[in-house]
Amino acid sequence: MIPHPLPPDFIPFNRPHLVGPELEYIRQAVALGKLSGNGEFTQRCQQFIEQRYGVAKALLTTSGTAALEMAALLLDIQPGDEVIVPSYTFTSTANAFVLRGARIVFADSQPDHPNMDLRQIATLLTPRTRAVVLVHYGGQPSEGLLKLLDLAQQHGLWIIEDAAQAIEAQYQGRPLGTFGHLAAFSFHETKNVSSGEGGMLVINDSRFSARAEILWEKGTNRAAFYRGEAARYEWVDVGSSFLPSELNAAYLWAQFEAIETIQLRRRYLWERYAMALEPLAATGAIRLLPHLPDAQPNWHVFALLCRNEVERDDLLTHLRRRHILAVFHYLPLHQSPFYAAQHDERLLPHAECYARTLVRLPLFHDLTFIEQERVIETVLGFYQSDMPTYRAS
Ligand SMILES: *Cc1c(COP(=O)(O)O)cnc(C)c1O
């Protein structure tokens, strides 16, 4: 349990960070007199990503989850369609497609990285396969991404990037979120750039642009009407309320403006963890996640892998007793109470292994030098303790 009340020296897993002008921009949004969605700040945020990443269209959403749900609607996923999804991910990656009646075919992780192992995809295809959802864990693409795009083209499959964690990351000089037909970013409180809850649908295949705007605006042509492109504002398709209010967009705009500073700070903290913990990894006591050559990381996650589950749980307890909140995630979706009975019984050993052994250390903009030292010393202390099972050999 997290101690209550929080001790003064408590180091949380995440602390929201104000870069500066967030509250001023919210004040400006109020002064502009339009608080509903698709106003000035929403437009600024969307144009920022469209120009920075060179994508056909970007739409702000209420969450990364909402962006994935829009993707499933846009692709017209029907009951019985099969969608390939990694098991080691957040529920929304699969849920967005389950809501449309899709059957989820879960794929295992890479042996050396939590990302989906793309070498299996060809063996999972059936005539009902419609789409593959890629999760860029910790802002890193899967090995073999470009080969998968070729395979998808041969088989007429849609590729959706769950780029919830991947803002500002690149592969071969190209931003993640620009490889699939559609992509979803998240601006949840724990992500690099945040508006509390928020997300963005990125449309790389411009055939989806016009319909995306309609789904986003509750099935109406409201956006086109306000641009003077439609004579009447009316109900033209299915849809929902996927757009956030201007208050959220104003907050997000402040974070977008500071995106380079945010990334620099995370990089600095990330590299300090890596430098301090590489010697421990060299002893074999822990493993660190490898970097894909050609990939530009975004420093979203600092994770280490313990040798087994008991040791991982003991490390988390050791940290918590010293008032540091580190966390593990994800429980494999193919074993979840909701989906286990519908999974086809294939074993996914790597996904299960990350669920048992992965630890994420606190990594956020305002983590101080002194706090980070304490996290590092506490992890090292665990392995130097006189408990022989944990001692680094
Ligand atoms: C955070 C996250 C989501 C969900 O994003 P929300 O904005 O919280 O809805 C989906 N997938 C992955 C991989 C995530 O990390």
Short mmCIF file of C-alpha atoms and ligand atoms in Angstrom, two decimals:
data_model
loop_
_atom_site.label_atom_id
_atom_site.label_comp_id
_atom_site.label_asym_id
_atom_site.label_seq_id
_atom_site.Cartn_x
_atom_site.Cartn_y
_atom_site.Cartn_z
CA MET A 1 0.00 0.00 0.00
CA ILE A 2 1.00 3.61 -0.52
CA PRO A 3 1.38 5.16 2.96
CA HIS A 4 -1.27 7.73 3.98
CA PRO A 5 -0.79 10.53 4.70
CA LEU A 6 2.13 10.64 2.27
CA PRO A 7 5.45 11.02 4.10
CA PRO A 8 7.30 14.25 3.23
CA ASP A 9 10.08 12.32 1.49
CA PHE A 10 7.69 10.26 -0.66
CA ILE A 11 8.76 9.91 -4.31
CA PRO A 12 5.71 9.26 -6.49
CA PHE A 13 5.79 7.32 -9.74
CA ASN A 14 4.62 10.41 -11.58
CA ARG A 15 3.97 14.03 -10.73
CA PRO A 16 2.13 16.29 -13.21
CA HIS A 17 4.33 19.08 -14.46
CA LEU A 18 3.37 22.64 -15.39
CA VAL A 19 5.76 24.07 -17.97
CA GLY A 20 4.49 27.60 -17.22
CA PRO A 21 1.76 29.16 -19.32
CA GLU A 22 -0.91 26.42 -18.93
CA LEU A 23 -3.13 28.46 -16.58
CA GLU A 24 -2.63 31.63 -18.61
CA TYR A 25 -3.74 29.82 -21.79
CA ILE A 26 -6.80 28.43 -19.98
CA ARG A 27 -7.58 32.02 -18.96
CA GLN A 28 -7.22 33.08 -22.60
CA ALA A 29 -9.56 30.28 -23.72
CA VAL A 30 -12.16 31.56 -21.25
CA ALA A 31 -11.67 35.12 -22.48
CA LEU A 32 -12.18 33.97 -26.09
CA GLY A 33 -15.67 32.91 -25.02
CA LYS A 34 -15.64 29.48 -26.63
CA LEU A 35 -15.04 26.55 -24.32
CA SER A 36 -16.44 23.67 -26.38
CA GLY A 37 -14.15 21.78 -28.74
CA ASN A 38 -12.48 22.64 -32.05
CA GLY A 39 -11.66 26.24 -31.17
CA GLU A 40 -8.44 28.24 -31.36
CA PHE A 41 -6.30 26.06 -29.05
CA THR A 42 -7.53 22.80 -30.57
CA GLN A 43 -6.58 24.13 -34.03
CA ARG A 44 -3.14 25.19 -32.81
CA CYS A 45 -2.44 21.76 -31.30
CA GLN A 46 -3.59 19.94 -34.42
CA GLN A 47 -1.62 22.16 -36.79
CA PHE A 48 1.45 21.78 -34.60
CA ILE A 49 1.47 18.00 -35.07
CA GLU A 50 0.39 18.17 -38.73
CA GLN A 51 3.33 20.45 -39.53
CA ARG A 52 5.91 18.96 -37.18
CA TYR A 53 5.31 15.37 -38.33
CA GLY A 54 4.03 16.10 -41.84
CA VAL A 55 0.80 14.13 -41.44
CA ALA A 56 -2.40 14.48 -43.48
CA LYS A 57 -4.61 15.29 -40.51
CA ALA A 58 -4.50 15.31 -36.72
CA LEU A 59 -7.59 15.47 -34.50
CA LEU A 60 -7.44 16.10 -30.76
CA THR A 61 -9.45 13.58 -28.76
CA THR A 62 -10.52 13.20 -25.15
CA SER A 63 -7.99 10.37 -24.70
CA GLY A 64 -5.69 7.96 -26.49
CA THR A 65 -8.45 5.41 -25.96
CA ALA A 66 -10.94 7.62 -27.81
CA ALA A 67 -8.46 7.97 -30.70
CA LEU A 68 -8.18 4.15 -30.93
CA GLU A 69 -11.99 3.87 -30.86
CA MET A 70 -12.18 6.36 -33.73
CA ALA A 71 -9.64 4.27 -35.65
CA ALA A 72 -11.78 1.13 -35.24
CA LEU A 73 -14.87 3.03 -36.46
CA LEU A 74 -13.02 4.53 -39.43
CA LEU A 75 -11.76 1.11 -40.53
CA ASP A 76 -15.34 -0.13 -40.32
CA ILE A 77 -14.34 -3.14 -38.22
CA GLN A 78 -17.27 -5.60 -38.19
CA PRO A 79 -18.28 -8.40 -35.82
CA GLY A 80 -16.10 -11.42 -36.47
CA ASP A 81 -13.25 -9.46 -38.07
CA GLU A 82 -9.88 -10.44 -36.63
CA VAL A 83 -7.46 -7.87 -35.32
CA ILE A 84 -3.92 -8.77 -34.24
CA VAL A 85 -2.89 -7.03 -31.00
CA PRO A 86 0.03 -7.59 -28.61
CA SER A 87 -0.97 -9.24 -25.34
CA TYR A 88 1.47 -7.11 -23.37
CA THR A 89 -0.28 -3.74 -23.58
CA PHE A 90 -2.93 -1.54 -22.01
CA THR A 91 -6.56 -2.69 -22.33
CA SER A 92 -7.55 0.11 -24.73
CA THR A 93 -5.35 -1.29 -27.52
CA ALA A 94 -7.72 -4.27 -27.71
CA ASN A 95 -10.91 -2.78 -26.24
CA ALA A 96 -11.36 -0.24 -29.03
CA PHE A 97 -11.74 -3.13 -31.50
CA VAL A 98 -13.72 -5.41 -29.17
CA LEU A 99 -16.31 -2.61 -28.97
CA ARG A 100 -16.87 -3.12 -32.72
CA GLY A 101 -17.24 -6.89 -32.30
CA ALA A 102 -13.75 -7.84 -33.47
CA ARG A 103 -12.08 -11.06 -32.42
CA ILE A 104 -8.70 -10.26 -30.92
CA VAL A 105 -5.78 -12.48 -31.95
CA PHE A 106 -3.07 -11.85 -29.38
CA ALA A 107 0.60 -11.87 -30.31
CA ASP A 108 3.61 -12.43 -28.07
CA SER A 109 6.37 -9.94 -27.22
CA GLN A 110 9.94 -9.98 -28.53
CA PRO A 111 12.32 -12.06 -26.38
CA ASP A 112 14.44 -9.00 -25.61
CA HIS A 113 11.81 -6.22 -25.59
CA PRO A 114 8.14 -5.91 -24.56
CA ASN A 115 7.16 -4.88 -28.11
CA MET A 116 5.17 -7.30 -30.27
CA ASP A 117 7.34 -9.86 -32.08
CA LEU A 118 6.48 -9.12 -35.70
CA ARG A 119 7.99 -12.38 -36.95
CA GLN A 120 4.80 -14.16 -35.82
CA ILE A 121 2.36 -11.98 -37.71
CA ALA A 122 2.43 -13.96 -40.98
CA THR A 123 1.50 -17.14 -39.07
CA LEU A 124 -1.49 -15.45 -37.41
CA LEU A 125 -3.15 -14.24 -40.61
CA THR A 126 -6.47 -15.74 -41.71
CA PRO A 127 -8.94 -14.64 -44.40
CA ARG A 128 -10.73 -12.68 -41.63
CA THR A 129 -7.69 -10.65 -40.52
CA ARG A 130 -8.38 -6.97 -41.08
CA ALA A 131 -5.82 -5.08 -39.05
CA VAL A 132 -2.65 -5.19 -36.96
CA VAL A 133 -2.25 -2.82 -34.02
CA LEU A 134 1.35 -1.94 -33.20
CA VAL A 135 2.23 -0.67 -29.73
CA HIS A 136 5.49 1.25 -29.53
CA TYR A 137 6.37 0.31 -25.97
CA GLY A 138 8.28 3.08 -24.22
CA GLY A 139 8.42 4.97 -27.53
CA GLN A 140 10.39 2.30 -29.40
CA PRO A 141 9.19 0.63 -32.63
CA SER A 142 9.17 -3.15 -33.05
CA GLU A 143 12.00 -4.77 -34.92
CA GLY A 144 10.97 -5.42 -38.51
CA LEU A 145 8.44 -2.57 -38.72
CA LEU A 146 9.12 -1.87 -42.40
CA LYS A 147 8.80 -5.54 -43.35
CA LEU A 148 5.43 -5.63 -41.59
CA LEU A 149 4.25 -2.66 -43.65
CA ASP A 150 5.09 -4.64 -46.82
CA LEU A 151 3.25 -7.70 -45.52
CA ALA A 152 0.23 -5.55 -44.68
CA GLN A 153 0.19 -4.13 -48.18
CA GLN A 154 0.37 -7.60 -49.77
CA HIS A 155 -2.56 -8.83 -47.67
CA GLY A 156 -4.64 -5.63 -47.69
CA LEU A 157 -4.36 -5.18 -43.91
CA TRP A 158 -4.77 -1.95 -42.02
CA ILE A 159 -1.94 -0.91 -39.72
CA ILE A 160 -2.84 1.12 -36.65
CA GLU A 161 -0.12 2.49 -34.41
CA ASP A 162 -0.93 2.67 -30.73
CA ALA A 163 1.61 5.45 -30.33
CA ALA A 164 0.18 6.41 -26.92
CA GLN A 165 3.71 6.37 -25.45
CA ALA A 166 5.58 7.42 -28.55
CA ILE A 167 5.33 11.21 -28.99
CA GLU A 168 8.59 12.59 -30.49
CA ALA A 169 10.14 9.15 -31.02
CA GLN A 170 11.49 8.34 -34.48
CA TYR A 171 12.49 5.40 -36.60
CA GLN A 172 14.95 6.01 -39.43
CA GLY A 173 14.39 9.72 -39.07
CA ARG A 174 10.61 9.47 -39.36
CA PRO A 175 8.28 10.15 -36.41
CA LEU A 176 6.44 7.19 -34.90
CA GLY A 177 2.75 7.72 -35.55
CA THR A 178 3.40 8.31 -39.28
CA PHE A 179 3.94 4.68 -40.35
CA GLY A 180 0.44 3.19 -40.03
CA HIS A 181 -2.75 4.19 -41.86
CA LEU A 182 -3.89 5.65 -38.53
CA ALA A 183 -2.18 6.33 -35.20
CA ALA A 184 -3.19 7.28 -31.68
CA PHE A 185 -1.21 9.43 -29.24
CA SER A 186 -2.07 9.84 -25.56
CA PHE A 187 -1.70 12.93 -23.39
CA HIS A 188 -2.68 11.15 -20.19
CA GLU A 189 -1.08 12.53 -17.03
CA THR A 190 1.67 9.87 -17.09
CA LYS A 191 2.77 10.52 -20.68
CA ASN A 192 5.63 12.85 -21.72
CA VAL A 193 3.27 15.59 -22.88
CA SER A 194 0.02 15.81 -21.00
CA SER A 195 -3.34 17.52 -20.60
CA GLY A 196 -4.52 15.32 -17.74
CA GLU A 197 -6.63 13.19 -20.02
CA GLY A 198 -6.24 13.68 -23.75
CA GLY A 199 -5.22 12.13 -27.01
CA MET A 200 -4.88 12.59 -30.73
CA LEU A 201 -5.86 10.63 -33.82
CA VAL A 202 -3.32 10.94 -36.60
CA ILE A 203 -4.54 10.20 -40.12
CA ASN A 204 -1.80 9.26 -42.56
CA ASP A 205 -4.11 7.89 -45.24
CA SER A 206 -6.02 10.96 -46.37
CA ARG A 207 -8.95 8.84 -47.59
CA PHE A 208 -10.02 8.83 -43.93
CA SER A 209 -9.73 12.58 -43.30
CA ALA A 210 -13.24 13.78 -44.15
CA ARG A 211 -15.05 10.93 -42.38
CA ALA A 212 -12.80 11.22 -39.32
CA GLU A 213 -13.94 14.81 -38.82
CA ILE A 214 -17.60 13.70 -39.02
CA LEU A 215 -17.21 10.83 -36.50
CA TRP A 216 -15.38 13.28 -34.23
CA GLU A 217 -18.25 15.82 -34.35
CA LYS A 218 -21.03 13.40 -33.30
CA GLY A 219 -21.81 12.24 -36.84
CA THR A 220 -22.42 15.75 -38.17
CA ASN A 221 -20.77 17.84 -40.88
CA ARG A 222 -20.33 20.66 -38.38
CA ALA A 223 -16.62 21.21 -39.07
CA ALA A 224 -17.17 21.46 -42.83
CA PHE A 225 -20.22 23.71 -42.26
CA TYR A 226 -18.18 26.18 -40.20
CA ARG A 227 -15.54 26.29 -42.92
CA GLY A 228 -18.32 27.21 -45.37
CA GLU A 229 -17.97 23.91 -47.25
CA ALA A 230 -21.50 22.67 -46.50
CA ALA A 231 -24.80 24.52 -46.87
CA ARG A 232 -26.38 22.91 -43.81
CA TYR A 233 -25.21 21.43 -40.53
CA GLU A 234 -26.80 18.00 -40.29
CA TRP A 235 -26.51 14.37 -39.24
CA VAL A 236 -24.57 12.53 -41.94
CA ASP A 237 -22.98 9.43 -40.35
CA VAL A 238 -22.43 7.62 -37.05
CA GLY A 239 -20.23 9.39 -34.55
CA SER A 240 -19.69 10.33 -30.96
CA SER A 241 -18.26 13.15 -28.90
CA PHE A 242 -14.56 12.52 -29.32
CA LEU A 243 -13.31 16.12 -29.08
CA PRO A 244 -11.96 17.68 -25.89
CA SER A 245 -12.93 21.11 -24.62
CA GLU A 246 -10.83 24.17 -25.29
CA LEU A 247 -9.79 24.18 -21.62
CA ASN A 248 -7.92 20.92 -22.17
CA ALA A 249 -6.54 22.05 -25.51
CA ALA A 250 -5.24 25.29 -23.94
CA TYR A 251 -3.35 23.32 -21.29
CA LEU A 252 -1.97 20.97 -23.95
CA TRP A 253 -0.84 23.87 -26.15
CA ALA A 254 1.46 25.08 -23.37
CA GLN A 255 3.03 21.61 -23.22
CA PHE A 256 3.40 21.39 -27.02
CA GLU A 257 5.21 24.73 -27.06
CA ALA A 258 7.67 23.35 -24.48
CA ILE A 259 8.01 19.91 -26.05
CA GLU A 260 11.76 20.20 -26.66
CA THR A 261 12.48 21.24 -23.06
CA ILE A 262 10.28 18.42 -21.77
CA GLN A 263 12.14 15.88 -23.90
CA LEU A 264 15.58 17.21 -22.88
CA ARG A 265 14.77 16.90 -19.21
CA ARG A 266 13.48 13.35 -19.61
CA ARG A 267 16.56 12.43 -21.61
CA TYR A 268 18.83 13.78 -18.88
CA LEU A 269 17.02 11.81 -16.16
CA TRP A 270 16.81 8.69 -18.30
CA GLU A 271 20.52 8.72 -19.08
CA ARG A 272 21.40 9.16 -15.41
CA TYR A 273 19.38 6.05 -14.55
CA ALA A 274 21.05 4.14 -17.37
CA MET A 275 24.56 5.18 -16.31
CA ALA A 276 23.93 4.31 -12.68
CA LEU A 277 22.30 0.94 -13.35
CA GLU A 278 24.38 -0.41 -16.26
CA PRO A 279 27.03 -1.81 -13.89
CA LEU A 280 24.31 -3.74 -12.06
CA ALA A 281 22.97 -5.02 -15.38
CA ALA A 282 26.52 -6.13 -16.26
CA THR A 283 26.49 -8.45 -13.22
CA GLY A 284 23.35 -10.15 -14.56
CA ALA A 285 21.21 -9.14 -11.56
CA ILE A 286 18.88 -7.09 -13.75
CA ARG A 287 18.35 -6.54 -17.46
CA LEU A 288 17.79 -3.21 -19.19
CA LEU A 289 15.80 -2.87 -22.40
CA PRO A 290 17.91 -2.71 -25.56
CA HIS A 291 17.70 0.18 -28.03
CA LEU A 292 16.85 -0.51 -31.63
CA PRO A 293 19.57 0.90 -33.91
CA ASP A 294 18.06 3.57 -36.19
CA ALA A 295 15.46 4.46 -33.56
CA GLN A 296 15.42 7.81 -31.78
CA PRO A 297 13.97 7.16 -28.31
CA ASN A 298 11.63 9.56 -26.52
CA TRP A 299 12.71 8.62 -22.98
CA HIS A 300 9.16 7.72 -21.96
CA VAL A 301 9.86 4.69 -19.76
CA PHE A 302 12.82 3.67 -17.66
CA ALA A 303 12.29 -0.03 -17.07
CA LEU A 304 14.40 -2.81 -15.64
CA LEU A 305 13.77 -6.55 -15.69
CA CYS A 306 14.27 -8.67 -12.59
CA ARG A 307 15.28 -12.33 -12.73
CA ASN A 308 11.91 -13.59 -11.50
CA GLU A 309 8.59 -12.50 -10.05
CA VAL A 310 9.43 -13.00 -6.36
CA GLU A 311 12.50 -10.84 -6.71
CA ARG A 312 10.54 -8.19 -8.62
CA ASP A 313 7.85 -8.03 -5.95
CA ASP A 314 10.48 -7.85 -3.21
CA LEU A 315 12.25 -5.01 -5.02
CA LEU A 316 8.96 -3.06 -5.27
CA THR A 317 8.33 -3.64 -1.56
CA HIS A 318 11.89 -2.61 -0.70
CA LEU A 319 11.36 0.65 -2.62
CA ARG A 320 7.92 1.28 -1.13
CA ARG A 321 9.20 0.81 2.43
CA ARG A 322 11.69 3.55 1.62
CA HIS A 323 8.86 5.75 0.34
CA ILE A 324 9.50 5.27 -3.38
CA LEU A 325 6.69 4.23 -5.68
CA ALA A 326 7.90 2.12 -8.58
CA VAL A 327 5.31 0.13 -10.53
CA PHE A 328 4.91 -2.90 -12.73
CA HIS A 329 2.50 -3.36 -15.63
CA TYR A 330 0.83 -4.92 -17.83
CA LEU A 331 -1.04 -8.11 -16.97
CA PRO A 332 -1.16 -10.01 -20.29
CA LEU A 333 -4.53 -9.42 -21.95
CA HIS A 334 -4.81 -13.03 -23.21
CA GLN A 335 -4.98 -14.12 -19.54
CA SER A 336 -7.33 -11.36 -18.39
CA PRO A 337 -10.64 -12.21 -16.68
CA PHE A 338 -12.41 -10.57 -19.60
CA TYR A 339 -10.72 -12.31 -22.52
CA ALA A 340 -9.00 -15.50 -21.31
CA ALA A 341 -11.91 -17.74 -22.33
CA GLN A 342 -11.90 -16.29 -25.85
CA HIS A 343 -8.15 -16.63 -26.34
CA ASP A 344 -7.16 -19.53 -28.60
CA GLU A 345 -4.87 -21.22 -26.03
CA ARG A 346 -1.57 -20.31 -27.70
CA LEU A 347 1.10 -19.73 -25.07
CA LEU A 348 2.63 -16.26 -25.10
CA PRO A 349 5.60 -16.79 -22.80
CA HIS A 350 7.45 -13.53 -23.40
CA ALA A 351 4.39 -11.37 -22.66
CA GLU A 352 3.91 -13.34 -19.44
CA CYS A 353 7.57 -12.92 -18.53
CA TYR A 354 7.45 -9.09 -18.81
CA ALA A 355 4.33 -9.07 -16.66
CA ARG A 356 6.23 -10.98 -13.96
CA THR A 357 9.57 -9.21 -14.04
CA LEU A 358 9.32 -5.63 -15.31
CA VAL A 359 9.73 -2.60 -13.01
CA ARG A 360 9.22 1.02 -14.07
CA LEU A 361 11.14 3.57 -12.02
CA PRO A 362 9.81 7.08 -11.29
CA LEU A 363 10.58 9.27 -14.33
CA PHE A 364 8.95 12.67 -14.61
CA HIS A 365 9.95 16.24 -15.38
CA ASP A 366 10.13 17.48 -11.78
CA LEU A 367 11.98 14.48 -10.35
CA THR A 368 14.87 16.18 -8.57
CA PHE A 369 18.51 15.18 -8.71
CA ILE A 370 18.35 14.27 -5.01
CA GLU A 371 15.19 12.22 -5.44
CA GLN A 372 16.68 10.34 -8.36
CA GLU A 373 19.87 9.64 -6.37
CA ARG A 374 17.70 8.10 -3.67
CA VAL A 375 15.88 5.87 -6.17
CA ILE A 376 19.19 4.69 -7.62
CA GLU A 377 20.78 4.10 -4.20
CA THR A 378 17.72 2.18 -3.06
CA VAL A 379 17.75 -0.11 -6.10
CA LEU A 380 21.50 -0.70 -5.76
CA GLY A 381 21.06 -1.20 -2.00
CA PHE A 382 18.51 -3.95 -2.62
CA TYR A 383 21.02 -5.93 -4.65
CA GLN A 384 23.89 -5.25 -2.22
CA SER A 385 21.88 -6.31 0.80
CA ASP A 386 23.00 -9.37 2.73
CA MET A 387 20.03 -11.33 1.42
CA PRO A 388 22.11 -13.79 -0.60
CA THR A 389 19.37 -14.43 -3.16
CA TYR A 390 19.52 -10.84 -4.38
CA ARG A 391 23.20 -10.13 -4.09
CA ALA A 392 24.70 -9.29 -7.44
CA SER A 393 27.04 -12.15 -8.25
C1 LIG B 1 -1.65 5.34 -22.08
C2 LIG B 1 -1.91 4.26 -23.07
C3 LIG B 1 -3.15 4.10 -23.71
C4 LIG B 1 -4.38 4.87 -23.31
O1 LIG B 1 -4.29 6.23 -23.43
P1 LIG B 1 -5.37 7.14 -22.63
O2 LIG B 1 -5.05 8.51 -23.10
O3 LIG B 1 -5.10 6.92 -21.18
O4 LIG B 1 -6.71 6.68 -23.04
C5 LIG B 1 -3.28 3.15 -24.70
N1 LIG B 1 -2.25 2.37 -25.04
C6 LIG B 1 -1.05 2.48 -24.45
C7 LIG B 1 0.06 1.59 -24.92
C8 LIG B 1 -0.84 3.40 -23.44
O5 LIG B 1 0.36 3.49 -22.85
#
